[in-house]
Amino acid sequence: MTYLRPAVGAPTASPPGKTLMSDKLQSLGISVYHEIRQDILMARLPPSQKLGLKFLSERYNCGASPIREALNQLTVEGWVVRIDKRGFFVADASPEDFADILHNRCFIEGEALRRSIALGGAAWEEEVLLTHFRMSNLDRREGDPSSADVAAWETAHRNFHKALISACGSRLMLENCARLYDLNIRYRVLARRKSHTSRRVSDEHDEIKTLTLRRDADGAVDALVRHYLATGDFLFPKD
Amino acid sequence: MTYLRPAVGAPTASPPGKTLMSDKLQSLGISVYHEIRQDILMARLPPSQKLGLKFLSERYNCGASPIREALNQLTVEGWVVRIDKRGFFVADASPEDFADILHNRCFIEGEALRRSIALGGAAWEEEVLLTHFRMSNLDRREGDPSSADVAAWETAHRNFHKALISACGSRLMLENCARLYDLNIRYRVLARRKSHTSRRVSDEHDEIKTLTLRRDADGAVDALVRHYLATGDFLFPKD
DNA sequence: GGTCGCAACTTTATCGACAATTTCAGGATT
DNA sequence: AATCCTGAAATTGTCGATAAAGTTGCGACC
């Protein structure tokens, strides 16, 4: 019996020749974890969806053990809710939850940016400049973007925001921000709106970048918070 | 075969008569999770300790599956580090890590307290008053406290700090604070100092309570932060 | 004498099977 | 007609066994 299985979405044909013994083959549980996480993030698994072990075993093509492993991790991270002896469910989504995420982002990421501006050195400045430039290039393309373009922009956008706060000096803060960022993506997908194409988001990013590199902490944090709040209003106008 | 096992630390004798079908019997994985977590918190499992499956299976008297389940959750929470295909280890501890926890506590819990003071109603005020009173009573006992006393004080202390911020209105903030609180306990235990008996901690708690109930947000937050920083200095004087 | 490589041992990751519990549907009773 | 049992089906939680790594120790070779 073998634990190997075809990579996700890849053709069943194996790569030529060597099996490459320990070459980066992560355990099954971890890769399934990433798959499920992505599916929840992208709302392919909608909120409150029942996550039966059998259903998931078939969907992700593996045994129940790796599935349980993945679900456990997702439970702690808040993507999945577990009801003892009754199974797993995709976490609910609500406007209140979204608002909570939004305000926590403003609060924590604002402080992280402030500290980065205070502590960041030349390498940090260059990283901010670079990631912003890369994102801007993708921004320029108009028309109907392919899904590959969207994915590329998503990555560039994440890298930019990550770069902004990367010099804050606190591991816990960075982890927190990363988690909040992902939680937020889910709501962006659920609202089925692409904020980056419909608003003048690139102007907002420009402003954040400029004020940050100018070491204007108050201005940069203010711009960042306004950027987030504007996105929030755009996604859920009523609130 | 049965999955039941004697409760932790309890005599092997089973309760008289009925097996009480679904009465609150949580799954094995979850109870083992709490046990391991407590052992790490209390440093009975020291930092960097290798957590072999066999070792844990015997220590907690169950199969490997519940152990893996528990370890996975602990990994996400940061208590345990997992190295792929190489096993699990108790997370390292370092002065830098402690400082990070400390500063994040000051920052987040300070804000949470501020919001509680702004939003809290009569029920919140009563809760703060009550939990403080209960802790104060335990504070008075001098001499050599039994371990039961210490545990009771620990609980009362947690409840007081929890009550302070309970009206902040943000689930994420409360979760964050709870996590940071626990992370901090570990360092208190590692430093093998009981801050509550060696300093005038009760005075600091009094001050926090009084300023909070007076709705003096700036003063209360300042007192809280000073309280944390003082504890930090006490535990790791050099930093 | 030190380093490299092979082989036995140890440990992790996974699977399939089994037990305990929940859920659901159908029928009897009030 | 609505409610409450009852039993079957489905699902979760757990275990022991197995495969595929990693680790260690010993001997050969430079």
PDB file of C-alpha atoms in Angstrom, chain B residues 6-230:
ATOM      1  CA  PRO B   6     -10.611   6.179  34.244  1.00  0.00           C
ATOM      2  CA  ALA B   7     -10.756   9.908  34.669  1.00  0.00           C
ATOM      3  CA  VAL B   8      -7.440  11.630  35.175  1.00  0.00           C
ATOM      4  CA  GLY B   9      -6.120  11.173  38.641  1.00  0.00           C
ATOM      5  CA  ALA B  10      -9.319   9.493  39.750  1.00  0.00           C
ATOM      6  CA  PRO B  11      -9.385   6.063  41.324  1.00  0.00           C
ATOM      7  CA  THR B  12     -10.065   3.269  38.885  1.00  0.00           C
ATOM      8  CA  ALA B  13     -13.315   2.393  40.584  1.00  0.00           C
ATOM      9  CA  SER B  14     -16.248   3.251  38.373  1.00  0.00           C
ATOM     10  CA  PRO B  15     -19.168   5.325  39.608  1.00  0.00           C
ATOM     11  CA  PRO B  16     -22.016   3.232  40.943  1.00  0.00           C
ATOM     12  CA  GLY B  17     -24.545   1.855  38.536  1.00  0.00           C
ATOM     13  CA  LYS B  18     -25.538   3.629  35.390  1.00  0.00           C
ATOM     14  CA  THR B  19     -23.064   4.497  32.695  1.00  0.00           C
ATOM     15  CA  LEU B  20     -24.934   7.709  31.872  1.00  0.00           C
ATOM     16  CA  MET B  21     -24.963   7.445  28.150  1.00  0.00           C
ATOM     17  CA  SER B  22     -24.324  10.837  26.645  1.00  0.00           C
ATOM     18  CA  ASP B  23     -23.746  12.726  29.839  1.00  0.00           C
ATOM     19  CA  LYS B  24     -21.029  15.210  29.083  1.00  0.00           C
ATOM     20  CA  LEU B  25     -18.486  12.606  28.046  1.00  0.00           C
ATOM     21  CA  GLN B  26     -16.190  14.653  25.879  1.00  0.00           C
ATOM     22  CA  SER B  27     -14.091  12.917  23.318  1.00  0.00           C
ATOM     23  CA  LEU B  28     -10.776  11.552  24.412  1.00  0.00           C
ATOM     24  CA  GLY B  29      -8.817  13.795  22.095  1.00  0.00           C
ATOM     25  CA  ILE B  30     -10.239  16.897  23.700  1.00  0.00           C
ATOM     26  CA  SER B  31      -9.570  15.846  27.253  1.00  0.00           C
ATOM     27  CA  VAL B  32      -6.025  14.830  26.367  1.00  0.00           C
ATOM     28  CA  TYR B  33      -5.642  18.227  24.715  1.00  0.00           C
ATOM     29  CA  HIS B  34      -6.518  19.943  27.970  1.00  0.00           C
ATOM     30  CA  GLU B  35      -4.164  17.726  29.938  1.00  0.00           C
ATOM     31  CA  ILE B  36      -1.175  18.313  27.713  1.00  0.00           C
ATOM     32  CA  ARG B  37      -1.930  22.005  27.530  1.00  0.00           C
ATOM     33  CA  GLN B  38      -2.020  22.241  31.287  1.00  0.00           C
ATOM     34  CA  ASP B  39       1.222  20.310  31.576  1.00  0.00           C
ATOM     35  CA  ILE B  40       2.968  22.697  29.204  1.00  0.00           C
ATOM     36  CA  LEU B  41       1.430  25.697  30.936  1.00  0.00           C
ATOM     37  CA  MET B  42       2.653  24.484  34.277  1.00  0.00           C
ATOM     38  CA  ALA B  43       6.024  23.576  32.776  1.00  0.00           C
ATOM     39  CA  ARG B  44       5.685  19.965  33.773  1.00  0.00           C
ATOM     40  CA  LEU B  45       6.586  19.496  30.136  1.00  0.00           C
ATOM     41  CA  PRO B  46       9.539  21.858  29.756  1.00  0.00           C
ATOM     42  CA  PRO B  47      10.328  23.926  26.640  1.00  0.00           C
ATOM     43  CA  SER B  48      11.939  22.040  23.742  1.00  0.00           C
ATOM     44  CA  GLN B  49      10.899  18.710  25.242  1.00  0.00           C
ATOM     45  CA  LYS B  50      10.490  16.095  22.545  1.00  0.00           C
ATOM     46  CA  LEU B  51       6.919  14.866  22.442  1.00  0.00           C
ATOM     47  CA  GLY B  52       7.145  11.372  21.002  1.00  0.00           C
ATOM     48  CA  LEU B  53       3.869   9.670  20.291  1.00  0.00           C
ATOM     49  CA  LYS B  54       4.841   6.606  22.236  1.00  0.00           C
ATOM     50  CA  PHE B  55       5.905   8.615  25.253  1.00  0.00           C
ATOM     51  CA  LEU B  56       2.649  10.545  25.280  1.00  0.00           C
ATOM     52  CA  SER B  57       0.519   7.487  24.623  1.00  0.00           C
ATOM     53  CA  GLU B  58       1.828   5.920  27.775  1.00  0.00           C
ATOM     54  CA  ARG B  59       1.810   9.083  29.837  1.00  0.00           C
ATOM     55  CA  TYR B  60      -1.810   9.887  29.057  1.00  0.00           C
ATOM     56  CA  ASN B  61      -2.921   6.319  28.748  1.00  0.00           C
ATOM     57  CA  CYS B  62      -4.569   6.267  25.319  1.00  0.00           C
ATOM     58  CA  GLY B  63      -3.893   5.493  21.671  1.00  0.00           C
ATOM     59  CA  ALA B  64      -1.954   7.605  19.222  1.00  0.00           C
ATOM     60  CA  SER B  65      -4.924   9.116  17.425  1.00  0.00           C
ATOM     61  CA  PRO B  66      -6.206  11.289  20.267  1.00  0.00           C
ATOM     62  CA  ILE B  67      -2.638  12.339  20.994  1.00  0.00           C
ATOM     63  CA  ARG B  68      -2.101  13.482  17.429  1.00  0.00           C
ATOM     64  CA  GLU B  69      -5.398  15.308  17.555  1.00  0.00           C
ATOM     65  CA  ALA B  70      -4.396  17.141  20.709  1.00  0.00           C
ATOM     66  CA  LEU B  71      -0.922  17.960  19.387  1.00  0.00           C
ATOM     67  CA  ASN B  72      -2.347  19.403  16.210  1.00  0.00           C
ATOM     68  CA  GLN B  73      -4.501  21.816  18.114  1.00  0.00           C
ATOM     69  CA  LEU B  74      -1.687  22.774  20.426  1.00  0.00           C
ATOM     70  CA  THR B  75       0.513  23.410  17.420  1.00  0.00           C
ATOM     71  CA  VAL B  76      -1.868  25.983  15.990  1.00  0.00           C
ATOM     72  CA  GLU B  77      -2.134  27.690  19.353  1.00  0.00           C
ATOM     73  CA  GLY B  78       1.613  27.961  19.588  1.00  0.00           C
ATOM     74  CA  TRP B  79       2.219  25.663  22.528  1.00  0.00           C
ATOM     75  CA  VAL B  80       3.783  22.951  20.422  1.00  0.00           C
ATOM     76  CA  VAL B  81       6.039  23.105  17.403  1.00  0.00           C
ATOM     77  CA  ARG B  82       5.772  20.528  14.667  1.00  0.00           C
ATOM     78  CA  ILE B  83       8.616  19.587  12.393  1.00  0.00           C
ATOM     79  CA  ASP B  84       7.296  17.641   9.471  1.00  0.00           C
ATOM     80  CA  LYS B  85       8.058  13.941   9.591  1.00  0.00           C
ATOM     81  CA  ARG B  86      10.200  14.533  12.618  1.00  0.00           C
ATOM     82  CA  GLY B  87       7.676  14.904  15.382  1.00  0.00           C
ATOM     83  CA  PHE B  88       6.390  17.403  17.913  1.00  0.00           C
ATOM     84  CA  PHE B  89       8.213  19.472  20.512  1.00  0.00           C
ATOM     85  CA  VAL B  90       7.165  21.786  23.293  1.00  0.00           C
ATOM     86  CA  ALA B  91       7.549  25.350  22.028  1.00  0.00           C
ATOM     87  CA  ASP B  92      10.716  27.135  22.990  1.00  0.00           C
ATOM     88  CA  ALA B  93      10.717  29.883  25.538  1.00  0.00           C
ATOM     89  CA  SER B  94      12.906  32.938  25.375  1.00  0.00           C
ATOM     90  CA  PRO B  95      13.128  36.383  26.928  1.00  0.00           C
ATOM     91  CA  GLU B  96      12.302  37.868  23.536  1.00  0.00           C
ATOM     92  CA  ASP B  97       9.175  35.775  23.300  1.00  0.00           C
ATOM     93  CA  PHE B  98       8.166  36.808  26.784  1.00  0.00           C
ATOM     94  CA  ALA B  99       8.705  40.460  25.993  1.00  0.00           C
ATOM     95  CA  ASP B 100       6.593  40.109  22.871  1.00  0.00           C
ATOM     96  CA  ILE B 101       3.764  38.561  24.858  1.00  0.00           C
ATOM     97  CA  LEU B 102       4.041  41.237  27.508  1.00  0.00           C
ATOM     98  CA  HIS B 103       3.886  44.156  25.101  1.00  0.00           C
ATOM     99  CA  ASN B 104       1.057  42.667  23.123  1.00  0.00           C
ATOM    100  CA  ARG B 105      -0.880  42.194  26.331  1.00  0.00           C
ATOM    101  CA  CYS B 106      -0.394  45.802  27.306  1.00  0.00           C
ATOM    102  CA  PHE B 107      -1.455  46.969  23.900  1.00  0.00           C
ATOM    103  CA  ILE B 108      -4.474  44.776  23.279  1.00  0.00           C
ATOM    104  CA  GLU B 109      -5.775  44.421  26.790  1.00  0.00           C
ATOM    105  CA  GLY B 110      -5.342  48.138  27.343  1.00  0.00           C
ATOM    106  CA  GLU B 111      -7.579  48.870  24.405  1.00  0.00           C
ATOM    107  CA  ALA B 112     -10.048  46.205  25.480  1.00  0.00           C
ATOM    108  CA  LEU B 113     -10.309  47.792  28.904  1.00  0.00           C
ATOM    109  CA  ARG B 114     -10.806  51.202  27.355  1.00  0.00           C
ATOM    110  CA  ARG B 115     -13.687  49.894  25.279  1.00  0.00           C
ATOM    111  CA  SER B 116     -15.214  48.071  28.211  1.00  0.00           C
ATOM    112  CA  ILE B 117     -15.224  51.277  30.204  1.00  0.00           C
ATOM    113  CA  ALA B 118     -16.919  53.007  27.294  1.00  0.00           C
ATOM    114  CA  LEU B 119     -19.477  50.300  26.611  1.00  0.00           C
ATOM    115  CA  GLY B 120     -19.966  48.415  29.865  1.00  0.00           C
ATOM    116  CA  GLY B 121     -23.283  48.617  31.685  1.00  0.00           C
ATOM    117  CA  ALA B 122     -24.458  47.872  35.178  1.00  0.00           C
ATOM    118  CA  ALA B 123     -24.006  44.115  34.847  1.00  0.00           C
ATOM    119  CA  TRP B 124     -20.390  44.614  33.818  1.00  0.00           C
ATOM    120  CA  GLU B 125     -19.715  46.909  36.778  1.00  0.00           C
ATOM    121  CA  GLU B 126     -21.132  44.328  39.140  1.00  0.00           C
ATOM    122  CA  GLU B 127     -19.012  41.601  37.596  1.00  0.00           C
ATOM    123  CA  VAL B 128     -15.850  43.635  38.010  1.00  0.00           C
ATOM    124  CA  LEU B 129     -16.705  44.422  41.603  1.00  0.00           C
ATOM    125  CA  LEU B 130     -17.562  40.824  42.418  1.00  0.00           C
ATOM    126  CA  THR B 131     -14.559  39.149  40.836  1.00  0.00           C
ATOM    127  CA  HIS B 132     -12.280  41.663  42.483  1.00  0.00           C
ATOM    128  CA  PHE B 133     -13.860  41.047  45.850  1.00  0.00           C
ATOM    129  CA  ARG B 134     -13.452  37.299  45.521  1.00  0.00           C
ATOM    130  CA  MET B 135      -9.806  37.629  44.586  1.00  0.00           C
ATOM    131  CA  SER B 136      -9.160  40.056  47.429  1.00  0.00           C
ATOM    132  CA  ASN B 137     -10.490  37.591  49.931  1.00  0.00           C
ATOM    133  CA  LEU B 138      -8.025  34.993  48.764  1.00  0.00           C
ATOM    134  CA  ASP B 139      -5.289  37.612  48.780  1.00  0.00           C
ATOM    135  CA  ARG B 140      -5.584  38.164  52.502  1.00  0.00           C
ATOM    136  CA  ARG B 141      -4.402  34.735  53.528  1.00  0.00           C
ATOM    137  CA  GLU B 142      -0.797  34.916  54.489  1.00  0.00           C
ATOM    138  CA  GLY B 143       1.653  32.175  55.318  1.00  0.00           C
ATOM    139  CA  ASP B 144       2.408  29.206  53.157  1.00  0.00           C
ATOM    140  CA  PRO B 145      -0.516  28.682  50.803  1.00  0.00           C
ATOM    141  CA  SER B 146      -1.471  25.176  49.838  1.00  0.00           C
ATOM    142  CA  SER B 147      -1.454  24.285  46.181  1.00  0.00           C
ATOM    143  CA  ALA B 148      -5.231  24.323  46.290  1.00  0.00           C
ATOM    144  CA  ASP B 149      -5.079  27.928  47.466  1.00  0.00           C
ATOM    145  CA  VAL B 150      -2.750  28.831  44.645  1.00  0.00           C
ATOM    146  CA  ALA B 151      -5.051  27.244  42.096  1.00  0.00           C
ATOM    147  CA  ALA B 152      -8.037  29.065  43.557  1.00  0.00           C
ATOM    148  CA  TRP B 153      -6.197  32.368  43.438  1.00  0.00           C
ATOM    149  CA  GLU B 154      -5.115  31.685  39.880  1.00  0.00           C
ATOM    150  CA  THR B 155      -8.718  31.163  38.851  1.00  0.00           C
ATOM    151  CA  ALA B 156      -9.934  34.209  40.708  1.00  0.00           C
ATOM    152  CA  HIS B 157      -7.187  36.318  39.172  1.00  0.00           C
ATOM    153  CA  ARG B 158      -8.075  35.152  35.692  1.00  0.00           C
ATOM    154  CA  ASN B 159     -11.743  35.867  36.300  1.00  0.00           C
ATOM    155  CA  PHE B 160     -10.987  39.382  37.470  1.00  0.00           C
ATOM    156  CA  HIS B 161      -8.910  40.242  34.427  1.00  0.00           C
ATOM    157  CA  LYS B 162     -11.495  38.625  32.208  1.00  0.00           C
ATOM    158  CA  ALA B 163     -14.261  40.627  33.806  1.00  0.00           C
ATOM    159  CA  LEU B 164     -12.408  43.884  33.272  1.00  0.00           C
ATOM    160  CA  ILE B 165     -12.422  43.510  29.520  1.00  0.00           C
ATOM    161  CA  SER B 166     -15.595  41.469  29.124  1.00  0.00           C
ATOM    162  CA  ALA B 167     -17.641  44.404  27.861  1.00  0.00           C
ATOM    163  CA  CYS B 168     -15.243  45.404  25.090  1.00  0.00           C
ATOM    164  CA  GLY B 169     -17.627  44.097  22.459  1.00  0.00           C
ATOM    165  CA  SER B 170     -15.113  42.200  20.362  1.00  0.00           C
ATOM    166  CA  ARG B 171     -14.951  38.443  20.311  1.00  0.00           C
ATOM    167  CA  LEU B 172     -11.566  38.448  18.598  1.00  0.00           C
ATOM    168  CA  MET B 173     -10.098  40.715  21.242  1.00  0.00           C
ATOM    169  CA  LEU B 174     -11.351  38.532  24.057  1.00  0.00           C
ATOM    170  CA  GLU B 175      -9.927  35.422  22.426  1.00  0.00           C
ATOM    171  CA  ASN B 176      -6.633  37.169  21.914  1.00  0.00           C
ATOM    172  CA  CYS B 177      -6.448  38.303  25.503  1.00  0.00           C
ATOM    173  CA  ALA B 178      -7.281  34.854  26.802  1.00  0.00           C
ATOM    174  CA  ARG B 179      -4.519  33.365  24.709  1.00  0.00           C
ATOM    175  CA  LEU B 180      -1.975  35.937  25.795  1.00  0.00           C
ATOM    176  CA  TYR B 181      -2.972  35.434  29.411  1.00  0.00           C
ATOM    177  CA  ASP B 182      -2.223  31.729  29.185  1.00  0.00           C
ATOM    178  CA  LEU B 183       1.015  32.253  27.305  1.00  0.00           C
ATOM    179  CA  ASN B 184       2.056  34.554  30.103  1.00  0.00           C
ATOM    180  CA  ILE B 185       1.256  32.076  32.864  1.00  0.00           C
ATOM    181  CA  ARG B 186       3.800  29.717  31.431  1.00  0.00           C
ATOM    182  CA  TYR B 187       6.564  32.240  31.883  1.00  0.00           C
ATOM    183  CA  ARG B 188       5.435  32.981  35.383  1.00  0.00           C
ATOM    184  CA  VAL B 189       5.769  29.290  36.171  1.00  0.00           C
ATOM    185  CA  LEU B 190       9.069  28.961  34.345  1.00  0.00           C
ATOM    186  CA  ALA B 191      10.487  31.837  36.331  1.00  0.00           C
ATOM    187  CA  ARG B 192       9.311  29.980  39.442  1.00  0.00           C
ATOM    188  CA  ARG B 193       8.180  33.114  41.145  1.00  0.00           C
ATOM    189  CA  LYS B 194       4.820  33.811  42.634  1.00  0.00           C
ATOM    190  CA  SER B 195       4.326  37.431  41.926  1.00  0.00           C
ATOM    191  CA  HIS B 196       1.135  37.653  43.922  1.00  0.00           C
ATOM    192  CA  THR B 197       2.757  36.869  47.210  1.00  0.00           C
ATOM    193  CA  SER B 198       5.955  38.801  46.781  1.00  0.00           C
ATOM    194  CA  ARG B 199       4.765  42.193  45.683  1.00  0.00           C
ATOM    195  CA  ARG B 200       2.005  44.516  46.644  1.00  0.00           C
ATOM    196  CA  VAL B 201      -0.010  43.186  43.750  1.00  0.00           C
ATOM    197  CA  SER B 202      -3.302  43.569  45.541  1.00  0.00           C
ATOM    198  CA  ASP B 203      -2.738  47.319  45.710  1.00  0.00           C
ATOM    199  CA  GLU B 204      -2.275  47.395  41.958  1.00  0.00           C
ATOM    200  CA  HIS B 205      -5.453  45.422  41.448  1.00  0.00           C
ATOM    201  CA  ASP B 206      -7.307  47.756  43.780  1.00  0.00           C
ATOM    202  CA  GLU B 207      -6.152  50.715  41.766  1.00  0.00           C
ATOM    203  CA  ILE B 208      -7.232  49.160  38.488  1.00  0.00           C
ATOM    204  CA  LYS B 209     -10.630  48.270  39.868  1.00  0.00           C
ATOM    205  CA  THR B 210     -11.226  51.684  41.404  1.00  0.00           C
ATOM    206  CA  LEU B 211     -10.226  53.656  38.325  1.00  0.00           C
ATOM    207  CA  THR B 212     -12.242  51.338  36.101  1.00  0.00           C
ATOM    208  CA  LEU B 213     -15.432  51.699  38.106  1.00  0.00           C
ATOM    209  CA  ARG B 214     -14.825  55.437  38.199  1.00  0.00           C
ATOM    210  CA  ARG B 215     -14.868  55.224  34.384  1.00  0.00           C
ATOM    211  CA  ASP B 216     -11.481  56.877  34.217  1.00  0.00           C
ATOM    212  CA  ALA B 217     -10.317  55.173  31.023  1.00  0.00           C
ATOM    213  CA  ASP B 218      -6.875  56.772  30.748  1.00  0.00           C
ATOM    214  CA  GLY B 219      -6.104  56.177  34.391  1.00  0.00           C
ATOM    215  CA  ALA B 220      -7.333  52.587  34.399  1.00  0.00           C
ATOM    216  CA  VAL B 221      -5.458  51.634  31.252  1.00  0.00           C
ATOM    217  CA  ASP B 222      -2.330  53.246  32.604  1.00  0.00           C
ATOM    218  CA  ALA B 223      -2.655  51.335  35.861  1.00  0.00           C
ATOM    219  CA  LEU B 224      -3.216  48.096  33.983  1.00  0.00           C
ATOM    220  CA  VAL B 225      -0.177  48.594  31.786  1.00  0.00           C
ATOM    221  CA  ARG B 226       2.001  49.518  34.740  1.00  0.00           C
ATOM    222  CA  HIS B 227       0.735  46.418  36.501  1.00  0.00           C
ATOM    223  CA  TYR B 228       1.808  44.209  33.607  1.00  0.00           C
ATOM    224  CA  LEU B 229       5.150  45.865  33.110  1.00  0.00           C
ATOM    225  CA  ALA B 230       5.904  45.606  36.816  1.00  0.00           C
TER     226      ALA B 230
END
